[in-house]
Structure formats: structure tokens, C-alpha cells
Coordinates of C-alpha atoms and ligand atoms in Angstrom, one line a residue:
M1 CA -15.9 14.9 4.4
T2 CA -18.4 13.8 7.1
N3 CA -17.4 12.7 10.5
L4 CA -18.9 10.5 13.2
S5 CA -20.2 11.5 16.6
Y6 CA -17.6 9.5 18.5
I7 CA -14.6 10.8 16.5
Q8 CA -13.0 14.2 17.4
Q9 CA -11.8 16.9 15.0
H10 CA -8.2 16.3 16.0
D11 CA -8.4 12.6 15.3
K12 CA -5.9 12.8 12.4
A13 CA -5.6 9.2 11.3
W14 CA -9.3 8.7 10.6
L15 CA -9.6 12.2 9.0
T16 CA -6.7 11.2 6.7
F17 CA -8.7 8.2 5.6
L18 CA -11.8 10.3 5.0
E19 CA -9.8 12.7 2.9
Q20 CA -8.4 9.8 0.9
I21 CA -11.9 8.6 0.2
D22 CA -13.0 12.2 -0.9
R23 CA -10.1 12.2 -3.4
V24 CA -11.0 8.9 -5.0
S25 CA -14.7 9.7 -5.4
P26 CA -14.4 11.7 -8.7
F27 CA -13.1 8.6 -10.3
L28 CA -15.9 6.2 -9.3
E29 CA -18.7 7.3 -11.7
D30 CA -22.1 5.8 -10.6
L31 CA -20.5 3.7 -7.8
K32 CA -20.1 7.0 -6.0
E33 CA -23.6 6.8 -4.6
H34 CA -22.5 3.9 -2.4
I35 CA -19.3 5.5 -1.1
D36 CA -20.8 6.5 2.3
I37 CA -20.4 2.8 3.3
L38 CA -16.7 3.5 3.5
R39 CA -17.1 6.6 5.6
R40 CA -18.2 4.7 8.7
P41 CA -17.1 1.4 10.2
K42 CA -19.5 -1.5 10.1
R43 CA -19.0 -2.5 13.7
V44 CA -17.0 -1.0 16.6
L45 CA -16.3 -2.8 19.8
I46 CA -14.7 -1.2 22.9
V47 CA -13.8 -3.6 25.7
D48 CA -12.5 -3.3 29.2
V49 CA -9.7 -5.8 29.8
P50 CA -9.1 -6.3 33.5
I51 CA -6.1 -8.5 34.5
V52 CA -4.4 -9.7 37.7
M53 CA -0.9 -8.4 37.7
D54 CA 2.0 -10.4 39.1
D55 CA 1.9 -8.5 42.4
G56 CA -1.8 -9.4 42.9
S57 CA -3.2 -6.0 42.0
I58 CA -5.9 -5.6 39.3
R59 CA -5.3 -3.3 36.3
H60 CA -7.8 -2.3 33.6
F61 CA -6.8 -1.8 29.9
E62 CA -8.9 -0.5 27.1
G63 CA -9.2 -2.7 24.0
Y64 CA -10.8 -2.4 20.6
R65 CA -11.8 -4.4 17.6
V66 CA -13.2 -2.5 14.7
Q67 CA -14.7 -4.1 11.6
H68 CA -14.6 -1.4 9.0
S69 CA -16.0 -3.4 6.1
L70 CA -17.4 -7.0 5.7
T71 CA -18.7 -6.5 2.2
R72 CA -16.2 -8.7 0.4
G73 CA -15.7 -11.3 3.1
P74 CA -14.7 -11.8 6.7
G75 CA -12.9 -8.9 8.5
K76 CA -9.1 -9.1 8.3
G77 CA -6.4 -7.2 10.1
G78 CA -3.9 -7.1 12.9
I79 CA -3.9 -6.4 16.6
R80 CA -1.7 -3.6 17.9
Y81 CA -0.4 -3.3 21.5
H82 CA 0.9 0.3 22.0
P83 CA 0.5 3.0 24.6
N84 CA -1.0 5.4 22.1
V85 CA -3.7 3.1 20.7
D86 CA -7.1 4.7 20.6
L87 CA -10.4 4.3 18.8
N88 CA -9.5 6.8 16.1
E89 CA -6.3 5.0 15.2
V90 CA -7.9 1.6 15.2
M91 CA -10.7 2.8 12.9
A92 CA -8.2 4.3 10.5
L93 CA -6.1 1.1 10.5
S94 CA -9.2 -1.0 9.9
A95 CA -10.3 1.1 7.0
W96 CA -6.8 0.9 5.4
M97 CA -7.1 -2.9 5.7
T98 CA -10.4 -2.7 3.7
I99 CA -8.6 -0.9 1.0
K100 CA -5.5 -3.2 1.2
T101 CA -7.4 -6.5 0.9
A102 CA -9.4 -5.1 -2.0
V103 CA -6.4 -3.8 -4.0
L104 CA -4.9 -7.3 -3.6
N105 CA -8.3 -8.8 -4.5
L106 CA -8.2 -11.0 -1.4
P107 CA -11.6 -12.3 -0.3
F108 CA -11.7 -10.2 2.9
G109 CA -13.1 -7.0 4.3
G110 CA -11.0 -4.8 6.7
A111 CA -10.7 -4.9 10.5
K112 CA -8.2 -4.0 13.2
G113 CA -7.8 -4.4 16.9
G114 CA -5.7 -3.0 19.6
V115 CA -5.1 -2.6 23.3
R116 CA -3.8 0.6 24.8
V117 CA -0.8 -0.8 26.6
D118 CA 3.0 -0.8 26.5
P119 CA 3.7 -4.5 26.1
K120 CA 7.3 -4.0 27.3
S121 CA 6.0 -2.9 30.7
L122 CA 4.3 -6.3 31.3
S123 CA 5.9 -9.6 32.4
P124 CA 5.4 -12.5 30.0
R125 CA 2.7 -13.9 32.2
E126 CA 0.9 -10.6 32.4
L127 CA 1.1 -10.3 28.6
E128 CA -0.4 -13.7 28.2
R129 CA -3.3 -12.9 30.7
L130 CA -4.0 -9.6 28.9
T131 CA -4.1 -11.4 25.5
R132 CA -6.4 -14.2 26.8
R133 CA -8.8 -11.8 28.5
Y134 CA -8.9 -9.5 25.5
T135 CA -9.5 -12.5 23.2
S136 CA -12.4 -13.7 25.4
E137 CA -13.9 -10.1 25.3
I138 CA -13.9 -10.0 21.4
A139 CA -14.5 -13.7 20.9
H140 CA -18.1 -13.3 19.9
I141 CA -17.2 -11.1 16.8
I142 CA -14.1 -13.0 15.6
G143 CA -13.8 -16.4 13.9
P144 CA -12.5 -17.9 10.7
Q145 CA -15.6 -16.9 8.8
K146 CA -16.2 -13.6 10.7
D147 CA -13.0 -11.7 11.4
I148 CA -9.4 -13.0 11.5
P149 CA -6.9 -11.1 13.5
A150 CA -3.1 -11.2 12.9
P151 CA 0.1 -9.6 14.3
D152 CA 0.7 -5.8 14.1
V153 CA 3.0 -3.4 16.1
G154 CA 3.7 -4.8 19.5
T155 CA 2.2 -8.3 18.9
N156 CA 3.9 -11.4 17.5
Q157 CA 3.4 -15.1 16.8
N158 CA 3.3 -16.0 20.5
V159 CA 0.4 -13.6 21.1
M160 CA -1.4 -15.2 18.1
G161 CA -0.9 -18.6 19.6
W162 CA -2.6 -17.5 22.8
I163 CA -5.5 -16.0 20.9
M164 CA -5.9 -19.3 18.9
D165 CA -5.8 -21.3 22.1
T166 CA -8.2 -19.1 24.1
Y167 CA -10.7 -19.0 21.2
S168 CA -10.5 -22.7 20.7
S169 CA -11.1 -23.4 24.4
G170 CA -14.4 -21.5 24.1
Q171 CA -15.4 -23.5 21.0
G172 CA -14.5 -26.9 22.4
H173 CA -12.2 -27.8 19.5
T174 CA -9.0 -26.4 17.8
V175 CA -9.8 -23.6 15.4
T176 CA -6.5 -22.8 13.7
G177 CA -8.1 -20.4 11.1
V178 CA -9.3 -17.8 13.7
V179 CA -5.9 -16.0 13.5
T180 CA -3.0 -15.8 11.1
G181 CA 0.7 -15.2 11.9
K182 CA 0.6 -18.1 14.3
P183 CA 3.6 -20.3 15.1
V184 CA 4.1 -22.9 12.4
H185 CA 3.4 -25.8 14.8
L186 CA 0.0 -24.4 15.5
G187 CA -1.1 -24.1 11.8
G188 CA 1.0 -21.0 11.0
S189 CA 2.5 -20.5 7.5
L190 CA 6.1 -20.6 6.5
G191 CA 7.3 -17.3 5.3
R192 CA 4.6 -15.2 7.2
I193 CA 7.0 -13.4 9.6
K194 CA 9.2 -12.1 6.7
A195 CA 6.3 -11.5 4.3
T196 CA 5.7 -7.8 5.0
G197 CA 9.3 -6.9 4.6
R198 CA 9.6 -9.1 1.6
G199 CA 6.6 -7.3 0.0
V200 CA 8.2 -3.9 0.6
Y201 CA 11.3 -5.2 -1.2
I202 CA 9.4 -6.8 -4.1
T203 CA 7.1 -3.8 -4.7
G204 CA 10.0 -1.4 -4.3
C205 CA 12.1 -3.2 -7.0
A206 CA 9.1 -3.4 -9.3
I207 CA 8.6 0.3 -9.2
A208 CA 12.3 1.2 -9.2
K209 CA 12.5 -0.7 -12.5
K210 CA 9.6 1.4 -14.0
I211 CA 11.3 4.7 -13.0
N212 CA 14.8 3.5 -14.0
L213 CA 16.2 3.7 -10.6
P214 CA 18.9 1.0 -10.2
I215 CA 18.8 -0.8 -6.8
L216 CA 22.5 -1.6 -7.1
G217 CA 24.2 1.4 -5.4
A218 CA 21.0 3.1 -4.4
K219 CA 21.2 4.9 -1.0
I220 CA 18.4 3.9 1.3
A221 CA 17.2 5.4 4.6
V222 CA 14.9 3.3 6.9
Q223 CA 12.8 4.4 9.8
G224 CA 12.0 1.5 12.1
L225 CA 14.0 -1.7 12.0
G226 CA 11.4 -4.1 13.4
N227 CA 9.9 -7.0 11.5
V228 CA 9.1 -4.9 8.4
G229 CA 12.0 -2.5 8.1
G230 CA 14.6 -5.1 9.2
E231 CA 13.7 -7.6 6.5
A232 CA 13.3 -5.0 3.8
A233 CA 16.7 -3.5 4.6
R234 CA 18.3 -6.9 4.6
L235 CA 16.9 -7.8 1.2
F236 CA 17.8 -4.4 -0.3
Q237 CA 21.3 -4.7 1.0
E238 CA 21.6 -8.2 -0.4
A239 CA 20.6 -6.8 -3.8
G240 CA 23.4 -4.2 -3.7
A241 CA 21.7 -1.2 -2.2
I242 CA 23.5 0.9 0.5
I243 CA 21.6 1.4 3.7
T244 CA 23.0 4.7 4.8
S245 CA 20.7 5.9 7.7
I246 CA 18.5 4.2 10.1
Q247 CA 16.2 5.8 12.7
D248 CA 14.2 4.2 15.5
H249 CA 12.8 5.3 18.9
T250 CA 16.3 5.3 20.4
G251 CA 17.9 7.6 17.8
T252 CA 19.4 7.8 14.4
I253 CA 22.6 6.2 13.0
H254 CA 24.4 6.9 9.7
H255 CA 27.2 5.5 7.6
P256 CA 27.9 6.9 4.1
E257 CA 29.3 3.5 2.9
G258 CA 26.5 1.5 4.3
I259 CA 25.4 -0.1 7.7
D260 CA 26.0 -3.8 7.9
I261 CA 22.3 -4.9 8.3
P262 CA 22.8 -8.6 9.4
K263 CA 25.3 -7.4 12.1
L264 CA 22.8 -4.7 13.2
L265 CA 19.9 -7.2 13.3
D266 CA 22.1 -9.4 15.5
Y267 CA 22.9 -6.5 17.8
L268 CA 19.1 -5.7 18.1
Q269 CA 18.4 -9.2 19.4
H270 CA 19.7 -7.9 22.8
A271 CA 19.7 -4.1 22.5
A272 CA 16.7 -1.7 23.0
G273 CA 17.4 0.0 19.6
V274 CA 20.0 1.2 17.1
A275 CA 21.5 4.0 19.2
G276 CA 24.5 2.1 20.7
F277 CA 25.5 0.2 17.5
E278 CA 29.2 0.6 16.9
G279 CA 29.2 0.2 13.1
A280 CA 27.9 3.7 12.4
Q281 CA 27.9 7.2 13.7
V282 CA 25.1 8.8 15.6
I283 CA 23.4 11.8 13.9
S284 CA 20.5 14.0 15.2
N285 CA 16.9 12.8 14.6
D286 CA 16.3 16.0 12.5
D287 CA 19.3 15.4 10.2
F288 CA 17.9 12.0 9.3
W289 CA 15.2 13.7 7.2
T290 CA 17.7 15.7 5.0
T291 CA 20.4 13.0 4.5
D292 CA 21.3 12.1 1.0
M293 CA 19.0 9.2 -0.1
D294 CA 17.5 7.7 -3.2
I295 CA 14.9 5.6 -1.4
F296 CA 13.2 6.2 1.9
I297 CA 11.4 3.4 3.8
P298 CA 9.1 4.6 6.6
A299 CA 8.5 1.4 8.6
A300 CA 7.5 2.6 12.0
L301 CA 4.2 4.3 12.9
E302 CA 1.7 6.7 11.2
G303 CA 2.1 10.4 10.8
Q304 CA 5.9 10.6 10.2
I305 CA 6.1 12.5 6.9
T306 CA 4.9 16.0 7.7
V307 CA 4.7 19.0 5.3
E308 CA 8.1 20.2 6.4
R309 CA 9.8 16.9 6.0
A310 CA 8.1 16.3 2.6
Q311 CA 9.5 19.7 1.4
N312 CA 13.0 18.7 2.3
I313 CA 13.4 15.0 1.8
K314 CA 15.8 14.0 -0.9
A315 CA 14.4 10.6 -1.8
K316 CA 13.2 9.9 -5.4
L317 CA 11.1 6.9 -4.1
I318 CA 9.2 6.3 -0.9
L319 CA 8.2 2.8 0.1
E320 CA 5.5 2.9 2.9
G321 CA 6.3 -0.1 5.0
A322 CA 4.2 1.4 7.9
N323 CA 0.5 2.1 7.7
G324 CA -0.4 5.7 7.3
P325 CA 3.1 7.3 7.6
T326 CA 2.3 10.3 5.3
Y327 CA 0.0 13.2 6.2
I328 CA -2.4 14.1 3.4
E329 CA -0.9 17.6 2.9
A330 CA 2.6 16.1 2.8
D331 CA 1.4 13.6 0.2
D332 CA 0.4 16.5 -2.1
I333 CA 3.9 18.0 -1.7
L334 CA 5.6 14.7 -2.6
T335 CA 3.4 14.5 -5.7
Q336 CA 4.2 18.1 -6.7
R337 CA 7.9 17.3 -6.3
N338 CA 7.6 14.2 -8.5
I339 CA 8.6 11.9 -5.6
I340 CA 7.0 8.5 -6.2
V341 CA 5.2 7.0 -3.2
V342 CA 4.3 3.4 -3.1
P343 CA 1.4 3.6 -0.8
D344 CA 1.0 1.5 2.4
V345 CA -2.0 -0.4 1.0
V346 CA 0.2 -1.8 -1.7
C347 CA 3.7 -1.6 -0.3
N348 CA 3.1 -3.4 3.0
S349 CA 0.5 -5.8 1.8
G350 CA 2.8 -8.8 1.7
G351 CA 1.9 -9.6 5.3
V352 CA -1.8 -9.9 4.8
T353 CA -1.2 -11.7 1.5
V354 CA 0.7 -14.5 3.3
S355 CA -2.0 -14.3 6.0
Y356 CA -4.5 -15.2 3.3
F357 CA -2.3 -18.1 2.3
E358 CA -2.2 -19.2 5.9
W359 CA -6.0 -19.0 6.2
V360 CA -6.4 -21.0 3.0
Q361 CA -3.8 -23.6 4.3
D362 CA -5.7 -23.9 7.6
M363 CA -9.0 -24.4 5.8
A364 CA -7.5 -27.2 3.6
S365 CA -5.3 -28.6 6.3
F366 CA -2.7 -28.8 3.6
F367 CA 0.5 -26.9 3.9
W368 CA 2.8 -25.4 1.3
S369 CA 6.6 -25.1 1.1
E370 CA 8.3 -21.7 1.8
E371 CA 9.4 -21.6 -1.8
E372 CA 5.9 -22.0 -3.1
I373 CA 4.6 -19.3 -0.7
N374 CA 7.4 -16.8 -1.7
Q375 CA 6.8 -17.5 -5.4
R376 CA 3.0 -16.9 -5.1
L377 CA 3.7 -13.8 -3.0
D378 CA 6.2 -12.3 -5.4
K379 CA 3.9 -12.9 -8.4
L380 CA 0.9 -11.2 -6.7
M381 CA 3.0 -8.2 -5.5
V382 CA 4.4 -7.6 -9.0
Q383 CA 0.9 -7.9 -10.5
V384 CA -0.6 -5.4 -8.0
V385 CA 2.2 -2.9 -8.8
D386 CA 1.5 -3.3 -12.5
D387 CA -2.3 -2.8 -12.0
V388 CA -1.8 0.3 -9.8
W389 CA 0.9 1.8 -12.1
N390 CA -1.4 1.4 -15.2
M391 CA -4.4 2.9 -13.3
A392 CA -2.2 5.9 -12.3
N393 CA -1.1 6.4 -15.9
Q394 CA -4.7 6.1 -17.2
H395 CA -6.0 8.7 -14.7
L396 CA -2.8 10.8 -14.3
C397 CA -3.0 10.5 -10.6
S398 CA -0.8 9.3 -7.7
L399 CA -0.2 5.6 -7.0
R400 CA -2.2 6.1 -3.8
T401 CA -5.3 7.4 -5.6
A402 CA -4.8 4.7 -8.3
A403 CA -4.8 2.0 -5.6
Y404 CA -7.9 3.5 -4.0
I405 CA -9.7 3.6 -7.4
L406 CA -9.0 -0.1 -7.9
A407 CA -10.0 -1.0 -4.4
C408 CA -13.1 1.2 -4.1
R409 CA -14.4 -0.1 -7.4
R410 CA -14.2 -3.7 -6.2
I411 CA -15.7 -2.9 -2.8
L412 CA -18.5 -0.7 -4.1
T413 CA -19.4 -3.1 -7.0
A414 CA -19.8 -5.9 -4.4
R415 CA -21.9 -3.5 -2.3
K416 CA -24.1 -2.6 -5.2
E417 CA -24.5 -6.3 -6.2
R418 CA -25.4 -7.3 -2.7
G419 CA -28.0 -4.5 -2.3
V420 CA -29.2 -3.0 0.9
F421 CA -31.2 -5.2 3.4
P422 CA -34.1 -4.9 3.8
G423 CA -34.7 -3.7 0.2
Ligands
LIG1 N1 -1.0 -6.0 10.6 C1 -0.7 -6.3 9.2 C2 -1.1 -5.2 8.3 O1 -1.3 -4.0 8.7 C3 -1.1 -7.7 8.8 C4 -2.6 -7.9 8.8 C5 -3.0 -9.3 8.5 O2 -2.1 -10.2 8.2 O3 -4.2 -9.6 8.6 O4 -1.3 -5.3 7.1

């Protein structure tokens, strides 16, 4: 494992990625000689984002856009607004995008952006000003053929609409393909908002079938009931699973017979979190990790499954809706305990897959029906699960390592064929 001068020893997320790369290299034969390309991002941009607040004062925010790899196509990946965003995190998230687009065989590299800000602390006008200024600061490195942002934690389709408008103003014409996850009236795709949660559900069902775990009656615990966890929980409940425990930043709720997800999602339209919901009892945040469950869906932030939690968790199957929720040492324990983990780069890839469909539709100015989008999405997700499953059986490794083998072979073959400039 090598590290970069601008990354510190405690920068866990990026170190986790480096370790994942070390683990895949024994499986890469002669492609291994190109692997250092993945150990450093192609391009890192740090920007100062000054904005005029509603009270007339000026505040500065730190923003980032990291293009980890552009080997297989333009950069692709979301923009995160969160108070803990830093360079280490954005680098790791961009690298996971490189792996994700390659596992899916989408014609993209990997990128990610972020601003260190709590979006809930800003007024709607301040949020818009922040987004527009951040966009103008990164405008010279993004574009439909260069790098295409999308929503992530703390951003949504309105934010994408402002990015599209700001970028277009600079170009002098409307450029819909510069971002994905836009509102449908601005060239967005049907099905994009629900795509990540839907992908978690489809990949989860496909793996559950392979390990003979019936969804009907399965007990499921979910961490994070946002865009991803909410839709996944809704679909699993519709299929007959019992959502017994839910945790978010406000607390943990539990109901042995199942929490009514549509009711809870309705409640969350106006509430800050799950804590005050009446259709379940409150349990402690620690107890969440040892409740009875067949399936666990981490759908919040990275670094949630620690060694201790991995030792005690009762799930047979873990579906990583979030990016990077499992520490590397915890991952080993889950493997030893025969707990199947569908890794983030597969499990939550429904979002970037429909982003790809959106980008294609924008290029062609020809839009598909939601049914067509979901059919294509489901087919691709089932296919990727099969590919990763077969690779894992062939090499007797975890699904994560199998996904990395598939992805790294594609990326490094492209690298090899392109050659190094100047030769
Ligand atoms: N932020 C999402 C992810 O982590 C979506 C990225 C995209 O659509 O480009 O996969």
C-alpha cells in the first residue's frame, strides 16, 4: 500500500480503497504492472466557494471535484453536501465510482465532488448561490464528454438543475448532458430517483435466490431511510419481507411484526427522522446491531460496520446501499462468518446505471418510458450479480474481491491498450 503526500495516515476511507486494491492484485496476472494508476487520482481540484448569505455577510466553503480515473471514458459520480466532507473522503468515493462504472461496463471513469457544508443550515437561496458558485469553480473540468456530476448525500434534483443552468449559461446554450439526476423537464430521466434503491432490491433478490434465502418473511434491518434505504425498504416490504428495525441520525425504531414503510415515508416528509414515529418502539442505537435479522441494509454513510459490529451482527446477507459502509477488517470477519456481502460497487450501482441511461437519452434527445428504463436496469443488475457470483466461485473469494477483479481487468486492459503518453 502506498500513499500520497496530501493524504494523512488516519484518512480511513482512502486507505480502505488502497487496501481493496492490494487485495485484488494477486488476481490480475500481467495487468498488475499497471495497477499503480488506480492508487492515485488522475486529477484533484480544491476550490474556495464564497457566497453572500441572506444577512449580507460573506462565508467561505471548501469544495472538491476529484477525477480518479478517465481511462474508460468521462468522469462520473455524484456531488455530496455534508459537514464532514473532506479530500480523503471525496478521493475514496471517486475511486469507488471508477470500480462501479467498470463492474457495470458503463463507458465512464470515476469522479466525485463535494462541499463541506450542512445543507440544512442554509436557506434555499443560499443553497442555490452555493451550488451556482461551486459549479462555476469546477466548470472548466466538467462537461458531457469530460466529467458528469450527479446527486449524492445532501444533494437532489433541484441542485442538479442549478448546476445544469449555471454550466449552460457559461457555454451560451443549454447543455443537458453535463449532469444526471436532473428534473425530468430539464432532460432528466424517468426512474432515476428510485433507481439506486431499486438496484439494492434487485441485486438483493438475485443473491438471496442463489443462497436460498426466501424474501417472503425475511427480517430486514435498514440503516438510513433516505432516497436509497427508503425505496429499497418499500420494495422489500411489497415483496413480503418484514422490516423490523430502522436506524437514522435521530435514533432507532423496532417492531417485531414489521414497520409500515409507506406510512413511515409519509411521516418523514415532515419529520426530521424516524425517532418520533408512532408505529414502532424506540430501542437504543447499540441494540440495533444485535437485533434478529436475516438481511441488513446499510444505506447511510461510510464506516458503519466496525469489527465489533461484524462479530455480533446476526444477518445472513448484507446489502451495501451506502458507499464504503464496511471497514476492511470487518469485511474479513464477515467473510469468516460466511455472511454474504453484496458490495457497494454492485449493490448501489442502480443509480449510476440510470444516470448512464439519462446521459444517453440527453445525447440522443430521445426519451424512454419508465417501464423501458426499469426493464433495462433490472436486466443489467441481474447480469452483474451473475458475473460477480461466477467470478467469486471461480477464485473462491468474496463478492467484493470478485467485483474488483472484473472491474480492474477492464480498467487496466484499457490502460494497457491506450499506452502511456509520450511513449
Ligand atoms: N452518487 C451516486 C453513487 O454513488 C450516483 C452517481 C451517478 O449517478 O453518477 O453511485
